[in-house]
Amino acid sequence: MIPYSTQLIEQDDIDAVVEVLQSSHLAQGERVAELEKSISEYIDIKHTIMFNSATSALFALYNCYDIKEGDEIITTPISFVATTNMFVTLGAKPIWCDVKLDGNIDEKQIEKLITPKTRAIVAVDFGGKPVEHKAIAAIAKKHNLLYIDDACHAFGSDIEGKKVGTFADATVFSFHAIKPFTTGEGGCVVTNDDKLAQKLRLFCSHGVVKKQFWNADMVQMGFNFRLTELQAALGLSQIKKVNHFIQKRNEIAAYYDERFKNHKLFMTQKIATDQKSARHLYPLILDPALHCPKEDIFIELQEKGIGVQVHYKPIYQNSYYKELFGETSLLVANDFYRSELSIPCHQKMSLEDAKKVADIVLKVLEKYSYRGCSF
């Protein structure tokens, strides 16, 4: 099976983790701070605060921005549920903005959704492709709103050489196992806001300030969302190779782009010439003729060793959100879910693997293109 995404762990990564296991500090040592420094330098930003997951990072960020009951957050439904869950649990309400054909939030529809209750815009760089950050940041500034970027797909992506992570008031990254570089589980918030960074560091570690080792004072609410030294060691090893990993993903994507150019049965996600995508995903957007047999397509590709996946069911279609907020339907988001199929694209793949994937995908899609819908 060729998975749609996976990690690449090499001997230097293993050695880095073993070194920590043989040391006296498995947690709360120096490596977490070293990884934060490395990420800040990579992104070109003042502050990086590590967390044990991107979900924890989102929860901490919404808390430190004092998101609360009655607030409205404009966001995309095409994302993993954590993007929204972490502010809904604080009592805020999602205001769904439709997406474009590439899966990213449609920045031209944001402004009409703003009300006196709106606190923030939360964007998601789907698959690693940057959203229209400059336009969204301008809207947020015009209306005095927070701009938060859930860039869990986009570590290493950029616009005109400027890294994703530098456009919003605060940005969240994920270092889950299938991301371009990994700490196993883990995430971070990056920001240039000194006060926010201080709050986040406290929130990540019980809200406690230690004046001396034995004298601690809890000054705000907080949790244990800390990253371990083991994870940080893996991250420090991996970040040295992240540009190579992203280059490999883009080589696979470039091969697909050429093979699939102007195909009649699907579209691919187009990356602008002034952008670079981390290529966390390589999504195919299927023609409506393939919507009905999509499940069969999925199953057959899996059976043939092609580890496809679907990203994502619109968050508002989940039972919890239906019960909480009622039925919602956005035209493009609904169609995107019916159309999207992520095919393998990652740094462990060779061009021979990519050719195998492309050959099988094209053959299977052609097979089902004649079925259509029977209702």
C-alpha positions as a Markdown table, in Angstrom:
| # | Residue | x | y | z |
|---|---|---|---|---|
| 1 | Met | 0.0 | 0.0 | 0.0 |
| 2 | Ile | 1.3 | 3.5 | -0.9 |
| 3 | Pro | -0.3 | 5.7 | 1.8 |
| 4 | Tyr | -1.6 | 9.2 | 0.9 |
| 5 | Ser | 0.9 | 10.6 | 3.3 |
| 6 | Thr | 3.5 | 9.3 | 5.8 |
| 7 | Gln | 6.6 | 10.2 | 7.8 |
| 8 | Leu | 10.2 | 9.5 | 6.8 |
| 9 | Ile | 12.2 | 8.4 | 9.9 |
| 10 | Glu | 15.9 | 7.9 | 9.3 |
| 11 | Gln | 18.8 | 6.8 | 11.5 |
| 12 | Asp | 19.7 | 10.3 | 12.6 |
| 13 | Asp | 16.2 | 10.8 | 13.9 |
| 14 | Ile | 16.4 | 7.6 | 15.8 |
| 15 | Asp | 19.8 | 8.5 | 17.2 |
| 16 | Ala | 18.5 | 11.9 | 18.4 |
| 17 | Val | 15.6 | 10.2 | 20.3 |
| 18 | Val | 17.8 | 7.5 | 21.8 |
| 19 | Glu | 20.2 | 10.2 | 23.1 |
| 20 | Val | 17.3 | 11.7 | 25.1 |
| 21 | Leu | 16.3 | 8.3 | 26.4 |
| 22 | Gln | 19.8 | 7.9 | 27.7 |
| 23 | Ser | 19.8 | 11.3 | 29.3 |
| 24 | Ser | 18.4 | 12.6 | 32.6 |
| 25 | His | 15.7 | 14.8 | 31.1 |
| 26 | Leu | 12.8 | 13.2 | 29.2 |
| 27 | Ala | 10.6 | 16.3 | 29.8 |
| 28 | Gln | 11.1 | 20.0 | 30.5 |
| 29 | Gly | 14.7 | 20.2 | 29.2 |
| 30 | Glu | 16.5 | 22.3 | 26.7 |
| 31 | Arg | 15.5 | 20.7 | 23.4 |
| 32 | Val | 12.0 | 22.1 | 23.4 |
| 33 | Ala | 13.4 | 25.7 | 23.6 |
| 34 | Glu | 15.9 | 24.8 | 20.9 |
| 35 | Leu | 13.1 | 23.6 | 18.6 |
| 36 | Glu | 11.1 | 26.7 | 19.2 |
| 37 | Lys | 14.2 | 28.8 | 18.3 |
| 38 | Ser | 14.7 | 26.7 | 15.1 |
| 39 | Ile | 11.1 | 27.2 | 14.0 |
| 40 | Ser | 11.1 | 30.9 | 14.7 |
| 41 | Glu | 14.2 | 31.3 | 12.6 |
| 42 | Tyr | 12.7 | 29.1 | 9.8 |
| 43 | Ile | 9.5 | 31.1 | 9.7 |
| 44 | Asp | 11.2 | 34.5 | 10.5 |
| 45 | Ile | 9.0 | 35.3 | 13.4 |
| 46 | Lys | 9.6 | 36.4 | 17.0 |
| 47 | His | 7.8 | 33.7 | 19.0 |
| 48 | Thr | 7.2 | 30.0 | 18.8 |
| 49 | Ile | 5.3 | 28.2 | 21.6 |
| 50 | Met | 5.4 | 24.4 | 21.4 |
| 51 | Phe | 2.4 | 22.2 | 22.3 |
| 52 | Asn | 1.7 | 18.5 | 22.6 |
| 53 | Ser | -0.7 | 18.8 | 19.6 |
| 54 | Ala | -2.1 | 21.4 | 17.2 |
| 55 | Thr | -5.5 | 20.8 | 18.8 |
| 56 | Ser | -4.0 | 21.9 | 22.2 |
| 57 | Ala | -2.4 | 24.8 | 20.4 |
| 58 | Leu | -5.7 | 25.9 | 18.9 |
| 59 | Phe | -7.5 | 25.6 | 22.3 |
| 60 | Ala | -4.8 | 27.6 | 24.0 |
| 61 | Leu | -4.9 | 30.3 | 21.4 |
| 62 | Tyr | -8.6 | 30.8 | 21.5 |
| 63 | Asn | -8.5 | 30.9 | 25.3 |
| 64 | Cys | -5.7 | 33.4 | 25.4 |
| 65 | Tyr | -7.6 | 35.6 | 22.9 |
| 66 | Asp | -10.6 | 35.4 | 25.3 |
| 67 | Ile | -12.9 | 33.8 | 22.8 |
| 68 | Lys | -16.2 | 33.3 | 24.7 |
| 69 | Glu | -19.9 | 32.6 | 24.6 |
| 70 | Gly | -21.7 | 34.8 | 22.2 |
| 71 | Asp | -18.7 | 35.4 | 19.9 |
| 72 | Glu | -18.9 | 34.6 | 16.2 |
| 73 | Ile | -16.0 | 33.1 | 14.4 |
| 74 | Ile | -16.0 | 33.2 | 10.6 |
| 75 | Thr | -14.3 | 30.0 | 9.3 |
| 76 | Thr | -14.2 | 27.3 | 6.6 |
| 77 | Pro | -16.1 | 24.1 | 6.9 |
| 78 | Ile | -13.5 | 22.2 | 4.9 |
| 79 | Ser | -11.0 | 21.3 | 7.6 |
| 80 | Phe | -10.4 | 18.8 | 10.4 |
| 81 | Val | -13.0 | 19.3 | 13.2 |
| 82 | Ala | -10.4 | 20.6 | 15.7 |
| 83 | Thr | -10.3 | 24.0 | 13.9 |
| 84 | Thr | -13.9 | 24.6 | 15.0 |
| 85 | Asn | -14.2 | 22.3 | 18.1 |
| 86 | Met | -11.7 | 24.3 | 20.1 |
| 87 | Phe | -13.7 | 27.6 | 20.0 |
| 88 | Val | -17.1 | 25.9 | 20.1 |
| 89 | Thr | -16.2 | 24.4 | 23.4 |
| 90 | Leu | -15.7 | 27.9 | 24.7 |
| 91 | Gly | -19.2 | 28.9 | 23.6 |
| 92 | Ala | -18.4 | 30.7 | 20.4 |
| 93 | Lys | -20.5 | 30.1 | 17.2 |
| 94 | Pro | -19.0 | 29.1 | 13.8 |
| 95 | Ile | -20.1 | 31.3 | 10.9 |
| 96 | Trp | -19.4 | 29.2 | 7.9 |
| 97 | Cys | -17.9 | 30.8 | 4.8 |
| 98 | Asp | -18.0 | 28.9 | 1.6 |
| 99 | Val | -14.8 | 27.7 | -0.2 |
| 100 | Lys | -13.4 | 27.9 | -3.6 |
| 101 | Leu | -12.7 | 25.0 | -6.0 |
| 102 | Asp | -9.2 | 24.6 | -4.5 |
| 103 | Gly | -10.6 | 23.9 | -1.0 |
| 104 | Asn | -9.5 | 27.3 | 0.5 |
| 105 | Ile | -11.9 | 29.8 | 2.1 |
| 106 | Asp | -13.4 | 32.2 | -0.4 |
| 107 | Glu | -12.1 | 35.5 | 0.8 |
| 108 | Lys | -14.6 | 37.4 | -1.4 |
| 109 | Gln | -17.5 | 36.1 | 0.8 |
| 110 | Ile | -16.0 | 36.9 | 4.2 |
| 111 | Glu | -17.0 | 40.5 | 4.6 |
| 112 | Lys | -20.7 | 40.0 | 4.1 |
| 113 | Leu | -20.7 | 37.5 | 7.1 |
| 114 | Ile | -19.3 | 40.1 | 9.6 |
| 115 | Thr | -21.7 | 41.2 | 12.3 |
| 116 | Pro | -21.2 | 43.1 | 15.6 |
| 117 | Lys | -20.6 | 39.7 | 17.3 |
| 118 | Thr | -17.8 | 38.7 | 15.0 |
| 119 | Arg | -14.4 | 38.3 | 16.9 |
| 120 | Ala | -12.2 | 36.5 | 14.4 |
| 121 | Ile | -11.6 | 35.1 | 11.0 |
| 122 | Val | -10.0 | 31.6 | 11.1 |
| 123 | Ala | -8.6 | 30.4 | 7.8 |
| 124 | Val | -7.1 | 27.0 | 6.8 |
| 125 | Asp | -4.4 | 26.6 | 4.1 |
| 126 | Phe | -6.0 | 23.5 | 2.6 |
| 127 | Gly | -3.5 | 20.8 | 1.5 |
| 128 | Gly | -0.6 | 23.3 | 2.0 |
| 129 | Lys | -1.8 | 25.8 | -0.5 |
| 130 | Pro | -1.7 | 29.3 | 1.0 |
| 131 | Val | -5.1 | 31.1 | 1.3 |
| 132 | Glu | -5.3 | 34.7 | 0.1 |
| 133 | His | -3.6 | 35.9 | 3.2 |
| 134 | Lys | -3.1 | 39.6 | 2.3 |
| 135 | Ala | -6.7 | 40.0 | 1.4 |
| 136 | Ile | -8.0 | 38.3 | 4.5 |
| 137 | Ala | -5.6 | 40.2 | 6.8 |
| 138 | Ala | -6.8 | 43.5 | 5.2 |
| 139 | Ile | -10.5 | 42.5 | 5.9 |
| 140 | Ala | -9.6 | 41.7 | 9.5 |
| 141 | Lys | -7.7 | 44.9 | 10.0 |
| 142 | Lys | -10.6 | 47.0 | 8.4 |
| 143 | His | -13.1 | 45.5 | 10.9 |
| 144 | Asn | -10.8 | 45.3 | 13.9 |
| 145 | Leu | -11.0 | 41.4 | 14.0 |
| 146 | Leu | -8.5 | 38.8 | 14.9 |
| 147 | Tyr | -7.0 | 36.9 | 12.0 |
| 148 | Ile | -6.0 | 33.4 | 13.0 |
| 149 | Asp | -4.4 | 31.0 | 10.5 |
| 150 | Asp | -4.8 | 27.2 | 11.0 |
| 151 | Ala | -1.8 | 26.3 | 8.9 |
| 152 | Cys | -1.6 | 22.7 | 10.0 |
| 153 | His | -1.2 | 21.6 | 6.4 |
| 154 | Ala | 1.2 | 24.4 | 5.5 |
| 155 | Phe | 4.5 | 24.4 | 7.4 |
| 156 | Gly | 7.0 | 25.5 | 4.8 |
| 157 | Ser | 4.5 | 27.0 | 2.4 |
| 158 | Asp | 5.1 | 30.6 | 1.3 |
| 159 | Ile | 3.9 | 33.5 | -0.8 |
| 160 | Glu | 6.6 | 35.4 | -2.7 |
| 161 | Gly | 9.2 | 33.9 | -0.4 |
| 162 | Lys | 7.4 | 35.0 | 2.8 |
| 163 | Lys | 6.5 | 32.0 | 4.9 |
| 164 | Val | 3.0 | 31.1 | 6.0 |
| 165 | Gly | 3.0 | 31.9 | 9.6 |
| 166 | Thr | 3.9 | 35.6 | 9.1 |
| 167 | Phe | 0.6 | 36.9 | 7.7 |
| 168 | Ala | -1.9 | 36.4 | 10.5 |
| 169 | Asp | -2.0 | 37.7 | 14.1 |
| 170 | Ala | -1.2 | 34.1 | 15.2 |
| 171 | Thr | -0.7 | 30.9 | 13.3 |
| 172 | Val | -1.0 | 27.2 | 14.3 |
| 173 | Phe | 1.1 | 24.5 | 12.8 |
| 174 | Ser | 0.8 | 20.7 | 13.2 |
| 175 | Phe | 3.7 | 18.2 | 13.5 |
| 176 | His | 1.6 | 15.1 | 13.4 |
| 177 | Ala | 3.2 | 12.0 | 12.0 |
| 178 | Ile | 1.9 | 12.5 | 8.4 |
| 179 | Lys | 3.0 | 16.1 | 8.1 |
| 180 | Pro | 6.0 | 17.2 | 6.0 |
| 181 | Phe | 8.1 | 17.1 | 9.2 |
| 182 | Thr | 7.0 | 15.5 | 12.4 |
| 183 | Thr | 7.4 | 15.2 | 16.2 |
| 184 | Gly | 5.0 | 12.2 | 16.2 |
| 185 | Glu | 2.3 | 14.3 | 17.8 |
| 186 | Gly | 2.8 | 18.0 | 18.4 |
| 187 | Gly | 2.1 | 21.5 | 17.3 |
| 188 | Cys | 2.9 | 25.1 | 17.9 |
| 189 | Val | 1.7 | 28.7 | 17.8 |
| 190 | Val | 3.8 | 31.3 | 16.1 |
| 191 | Thr | 3.3 | 35.1 | 16.6 |
| 192 | Asn | 5.0 | 38.4 | 16.8 |
| 193 | Asp | 2.7 | 39.5 | 19.7 |
| 194 | Asp | 4.8 | 39.5 | 22.9 |
| 195 | Lys | 1.9 | 39.6 | 25.3 |
| 196 | Leu | 0.1 | 36.8 | 23.5 |
| 197 | Ala | 3.3 | 34.6 | 23.5 |
| 198 | Gln | 3.7 | 35.1 | 27.3 |
| 199 | Lys | 0.0 | 34.1 | 27.9 |
| 200 | Leu | 0.4 | 31.0 | 25.7 |
| 201 | Arg | 3.6 | 29.9 | 27.5 |
| 202 | Leu | 1.8 | 30.1 | 30.8 |
| 203 | Phe | -1.4 | 28.4 | 29.4 |
| 204 | Cys | 0.8 | 25.5 | 28.1 |
| 205 | Ser | 2.2 | 24.7 | 31.6 |
| 206 | His | -0.6 | 25.0 | 34.2 |
| 207 | Gly | -0.5 | 28.9 | 34.2 |
| 208 | Val | 2.4 | 28.6 | 36.7 |
| 209 | Val | 5.4 | 31.0 | 37.1 |
| 210 | Lys | 8.4 | 29.5 | 38.9 |
| 211 | Lys | 10.3 | 32.2 | 40.8 |
| 212 | Gln | 12.6 | 29.5 | 42.2 |
| 213 | Phe | 12.4 | 25.7 | 41.6 |
| 214 | Trp | 10.5 | 25.2 | 44.8 |
| 215 | Asn | 8.4 | 28.4 | 44.7 |
| 216 | Ala | 5.7 | 28.3 | 42.0 |
| 217 | Asp | 2.8 | 30.7 | 41.6 |
| 218 | Met | -0.3 | 30.0 | 39.4 |
| 219 | Val | -1.1 | 33.4 | 37.8 |
| 220 | Gln | -3.7 | 32.3 | 35.2 |
| 221 | Met | -5.6 | 29.2 | 34.1 |
| 222 | Gly | -3.5 | 26.7 | 32.3 |
| 223 | Phe | -3.1 | 23.0 | 31.4 |
| 224 | Asn | -0.3 | 20.5 | 30.8 |
| 225 | Phe | 0.0 | 20.9 | 27.0 |
| 226 | Arg | 3.8 | 20.6 | 27.0 |
| 227 | Leu | 5.9 | 18.8 | 24.4 |
| 228 | Thr | 8.4 | 16.2 | 25.7 |
| 229 | Glu | 12.1 | 16.2 | 25.1 |
| 230 | Leu | 11.7 | 13.0 | 23.1 |
| 231 | Gln | 9.4 | 14.8 | 20.6 |
| 232 | Ala | 11.6 | 17.9 | 20.5 |
| 233 | Ala | 14.7 | 15.8 | 19.7 |
| 234 | Leu | 12.8 | 14.2 | 16.8 |
| 235 | Gly | 11.7 | 17.6 | 15.7 |
| 236 | Leu | 15.2 | 19.1 | 15.8 |
| 237 | Ser | 16.4 | 16.3 | 13.6 |
| 238 | Gln | 13.5 | 16.5 | 11.2 |
| 239 | Ile | 13.5 | 20.3 | 10.7 |
| 240 | Lys | 17.0 | 20.1 | 9.3 |
| 241 | Lys | 15.5 | 18.1 | 6.4 |
| 242 | Val | 12.2 | 19.8 | 6.0 |
| 243 | Asn | 13.1 | 21.7 | 2.9 |
| 244 | His | 14.3 | 18.5 | 1.3 |
| 245 | Phe | 11.1 | 16.8 | 2.3 |
| 246 | Ile | 8.9 | 19.6 | 0.8 |
| 247 | Gln | 11.0 | 19.5 | -2.3 |
| 248 | Lys | 10.4 | 15.8 | -2.7 |
| 249 | Arg | 6.7 | 16.3 | -2.2 |
| 250 | Asn | 6.7 | 19.0 | -4.9 |
| 251 | Glu | 8.6 | 16.7 | -7.3 |
| 252 | Ile | 5.9 | 14.1 | -6.9 |
| 253 | Ala | 3.2 | 16.8 | -7.3 |
| 254 | Ala | 4.9 | 18.2 | -10.4 |
| 255 | Tyr | 4.9 | 14.7 | -12.0 |
| 256 | Tyr | 1.2 | 14.4 | -11.3 |
| 257 | Asp | 0.5 | 17.9 | -12.6 |
| 258 | Glu | 2.1 | 17.0 | -16.0 |
| 259 | Arg | 0.3 | 13.6 | -16.2 |
| 260 | Phe | -3.1 | 15.0 | -15.2 |
| 261 | Lys | -2.9 | 18.2 | -17.2 |
| 262 | Asn | -6.3 | 19.3 | -18.6 |
| 263 | His | -7.9 | 15.9 | -17.8 |
| 264 | Lys | -11.6 | 15.7 | -18.5 |
| 265 | Leu | -12.5 | 13.6 | -15.4 |
| 266 | Phe | -11.0 | 15.8 | -12.7 |
| 267 | Met | -9.2 | 18.9 | -11.8 |
| 268 | Thr | -6.1 | 19.3 | -9.6 |
| 269 | Gln | -5.2 | 22.0 | -7.0 |
| 270 | Lys | -3.4 | 24.7 | -8.9 |
| 271 | Ile | -0.5 | 26.5 | -7.1 |
| 272 | Ala | 0.2 | 30.1 | -8.2 |
| 273 | Thr | 3.6 | 30.9 | -9.6 |
| 274 | Asp | 4.3 | 33.3 | -6.6 |
| 275 | Gln | 3.3 | 30.5 | -4.1 |
| 276 | Lys | 4.9 | 27.4 | -2.7 |
| 277 | Ser | 2.9 | 24.6 | -1.2 |
| 278 | Ala | 4.2 | 22.2 | 1.4 |
| 279 | Arg | 2.0 | 19.7 | -0.5 |
| 280 | His | 0.6 | 18.0 | 2.6 |
| 281 | Leu | -2.1 | 16.7 | 0.2 |
| 282 | Tyr | -2.5 | 16.2 | -3.5 |
| 283 | Pro | -6.3 | 16.5 | -4.0 |
| 284 | Leu | -8.1 | 15.5 | -7.1 |
| 285 | Ile | -11.4 | 17.3 | -7.7 |
| 286 | Leu | -13.6 | 14.8 | -9.5 |
| 287 | Asp | -16.1 | 15.6 | -12.2 |
| 288 | Pro | -19.7 | 15.4 | -11.1 |
| 289 | Ala | -20.1 | 12.2 | -13.3 |
| 290 | Leu | -17.9 | 10.5 | -10.7 |
| 291 | His | -19.7 | 11.6 | -7.6 |
| 292 | Cys | -22.1 | 8.6 | -7.4 |
| 293 | Pro | -19.4 | 5.9 | -7.9 |
| 294 | Lys | -16.9 | 7.7 | -5.7 |
| 295 | Glu | -17.2 | 5.2 | -2.8 |
| 296 | Asp | -16.6 | 2.3 | -5.2 |
| 297 | Ile | -13.6 | 4.2 | -6.7 |
| 298 | Phe | -12.2 | 4.7 | -3.2 |
| 299 | Ile | -12.6 | 1.0 | -2.4 |
| 300 | Glu | -11.0 | -0.2 | -5.7 |
| 301 | Leu | -8.1 | 2.1 | -5.4 |
| 302 | Gln | -7.4 | 0.9 | -1.8 |
| 303 | Glu | -7.7 | -2.7 | -3.0 |
| 304 | Lys | -5.1 | -2.0 | -5.7 |
| 305 | Gly | -2.7 | -0.6 | -3.2 |
| 306 | Ile | -3.3 | 3.1 | -3.6 |
| 307 | Gly | -4.0 | 4.6 | -0.2 |
| 308 | Val | -6.4 | 7.4 | -1.0 |
| 309 | Gln | -8.3 | 9.5 | 1.5 |
| 310 | Val | -11.1 | 12.1 | 1.5 |
| 311 | His | -10.5 | 15.6 | 3.0 |
| 312 | Tyr | -13.0 | 16.6 | 4.4 |
| 313 | Lys | -16.7 | 16.2 | 5.1 |
| 314 | Pro | -17.9 | 19.7 | 5.8 |
| 315 | Ile | -17.8 | 20.2 | 9.6 |
| 316 | Tyr | -21.4 | 21.3 | 9.6 |
| 317 | Gln | -22.5 | 17.9 | 8.3 |
| 318 | Asn | -21.3 | 16.1 | 11.4 |
| 319 | Ser | -24.1 | 15.0 | 13.8 |
| 320 | Tyr | -22.8 | 17.1 | 16.7 |
| 321 | Tyr | -22.9 | 20.3 | 14.7 |
| 322 | Lys | -26.3 | 19.5 | 13.2 |
| 323 | Glu | -27.7 | 19.0 | 16.7 |
| 324 | Leu | -26.0 | 22.1 | 18.1 |
| 325 | Phe | -26.5 | 24.6 | 15.2 |
| 326 | Gly | -29.1 | 23.0 | 12.9 |
| 327 | Glu | -28.7 | 22.2 | 9.2 |
| 328 | Thr | -26.3 | 24.1 | 7.1 |
| 329 | Ser | -25.6 | 23.8 | 3.4 |
| 330 | Leu | -23.0 | 25.7 | 1.3 |
| 331 | Leu | -22.9 | 25.0 | -2.4 |
| 332 | Val | -19.2 | 24.8 | -3.1 |
| 333 | Ala | -18.3 | 23.1 | 0.2 |
| 334 | Asn | -20.9 | 20.4 | -0.4 |
| 335 | Asp | -19.7 | 19.8 | -3.9 |
| 336 | Phe | -16.0 | 19.8 | -2.8 |
| 337 | Tyr | -16.7 | 17.0 | -0.4 |
| 338 | Arg | -18.5 | 15.0 | -3.1 |
| 339 | Ser | -15.6 | 15.6 | -5.4 |
| 340 | Glu | -12.4 | 15.5 | -3.4 |
| 341 | Leu | -10.0 | 12.5 | -3.4 |
| 342 | Ser | -6.5 | 12.8 | -2.0 |
| 343 | Ile | -3.9 | 10.6 | -3.7 |
| 344 | Pro | -0.4 | 9.6 | -2.3 |
| 345 | Cys | 2.1 | 12.5 | -2.3 |
| 346 | His | 5.0 | 12.4 | 0.2 |
| 347 | Gln | 8.8 | 12.3 | 0.7 |
| 348 | Lys | 9.1 | 8.5 | 0.8 |
| 349 | Met | 7.7 | 8.1 | -2.7 |
| 350 | Ser | 9.8 | 7.7 | -5.8 |
| 351 | Leu | 8.9 | 8.8 | -9.3 |
| 352 | Glu | 8.2 | 5.1 | -10.0 |
| 353 | Asp | 5.7 | 5.1 | -7.2 |
| 354 | Ala | 4.1 | 8.3 | -8.6 |
| 355 | Lys | 3.8 | 6.6 | -12.0 |
| 356 | Lys | 2.2 | 3.6 | -10.5 |
| 357 | Val | -0.3 | 5.8 | -8.6 |
| 358 | Ala | -1.1 | 7.8 | -11.7 |
| 359 | Asp | -1.5 | 4.8 | -14.0 |
| 360 | Ile | -3.9 | 3.0 | -11.6 |
| 361 | Val | -5.9 | 6.2 | -10.7 |
| 362 | Leu | -6.4 | 7.0 | -14.4 |
| 363 | Lys | -7.5 | 3.5 | -15.2 |
| 364 | Val | -9.9 | 3.2 | -12.3 |
| 365 | Leu | -11.5 | 6.6 | -13.0 |
| 366 | Glu | -11.9 | 5.9 | -16.6 |
| 367 | Lys | -13.6 | 2.6 | -15.7 |
| 368 | Tyr | -16.2 | 4.3 | -13.5 |
| 369 | Ser | -16.7 | 7.4 | -15.7 |
| 370 | Tyr | -19.5 | 5.6 | -17.7 |
| 371 | Arg | -21.6 | 4.6 | -14.7 |
| 372 | Gly | -23.1 | 8.0 | -13.8 |
| 373 | Cys | -25.9 | 8.2 | -11.3 |
| 374 | Ser | -28.8 | 5.9 | -11.3 |
| 375 | Phe | -31.2 | 8.3 | -9.5 |
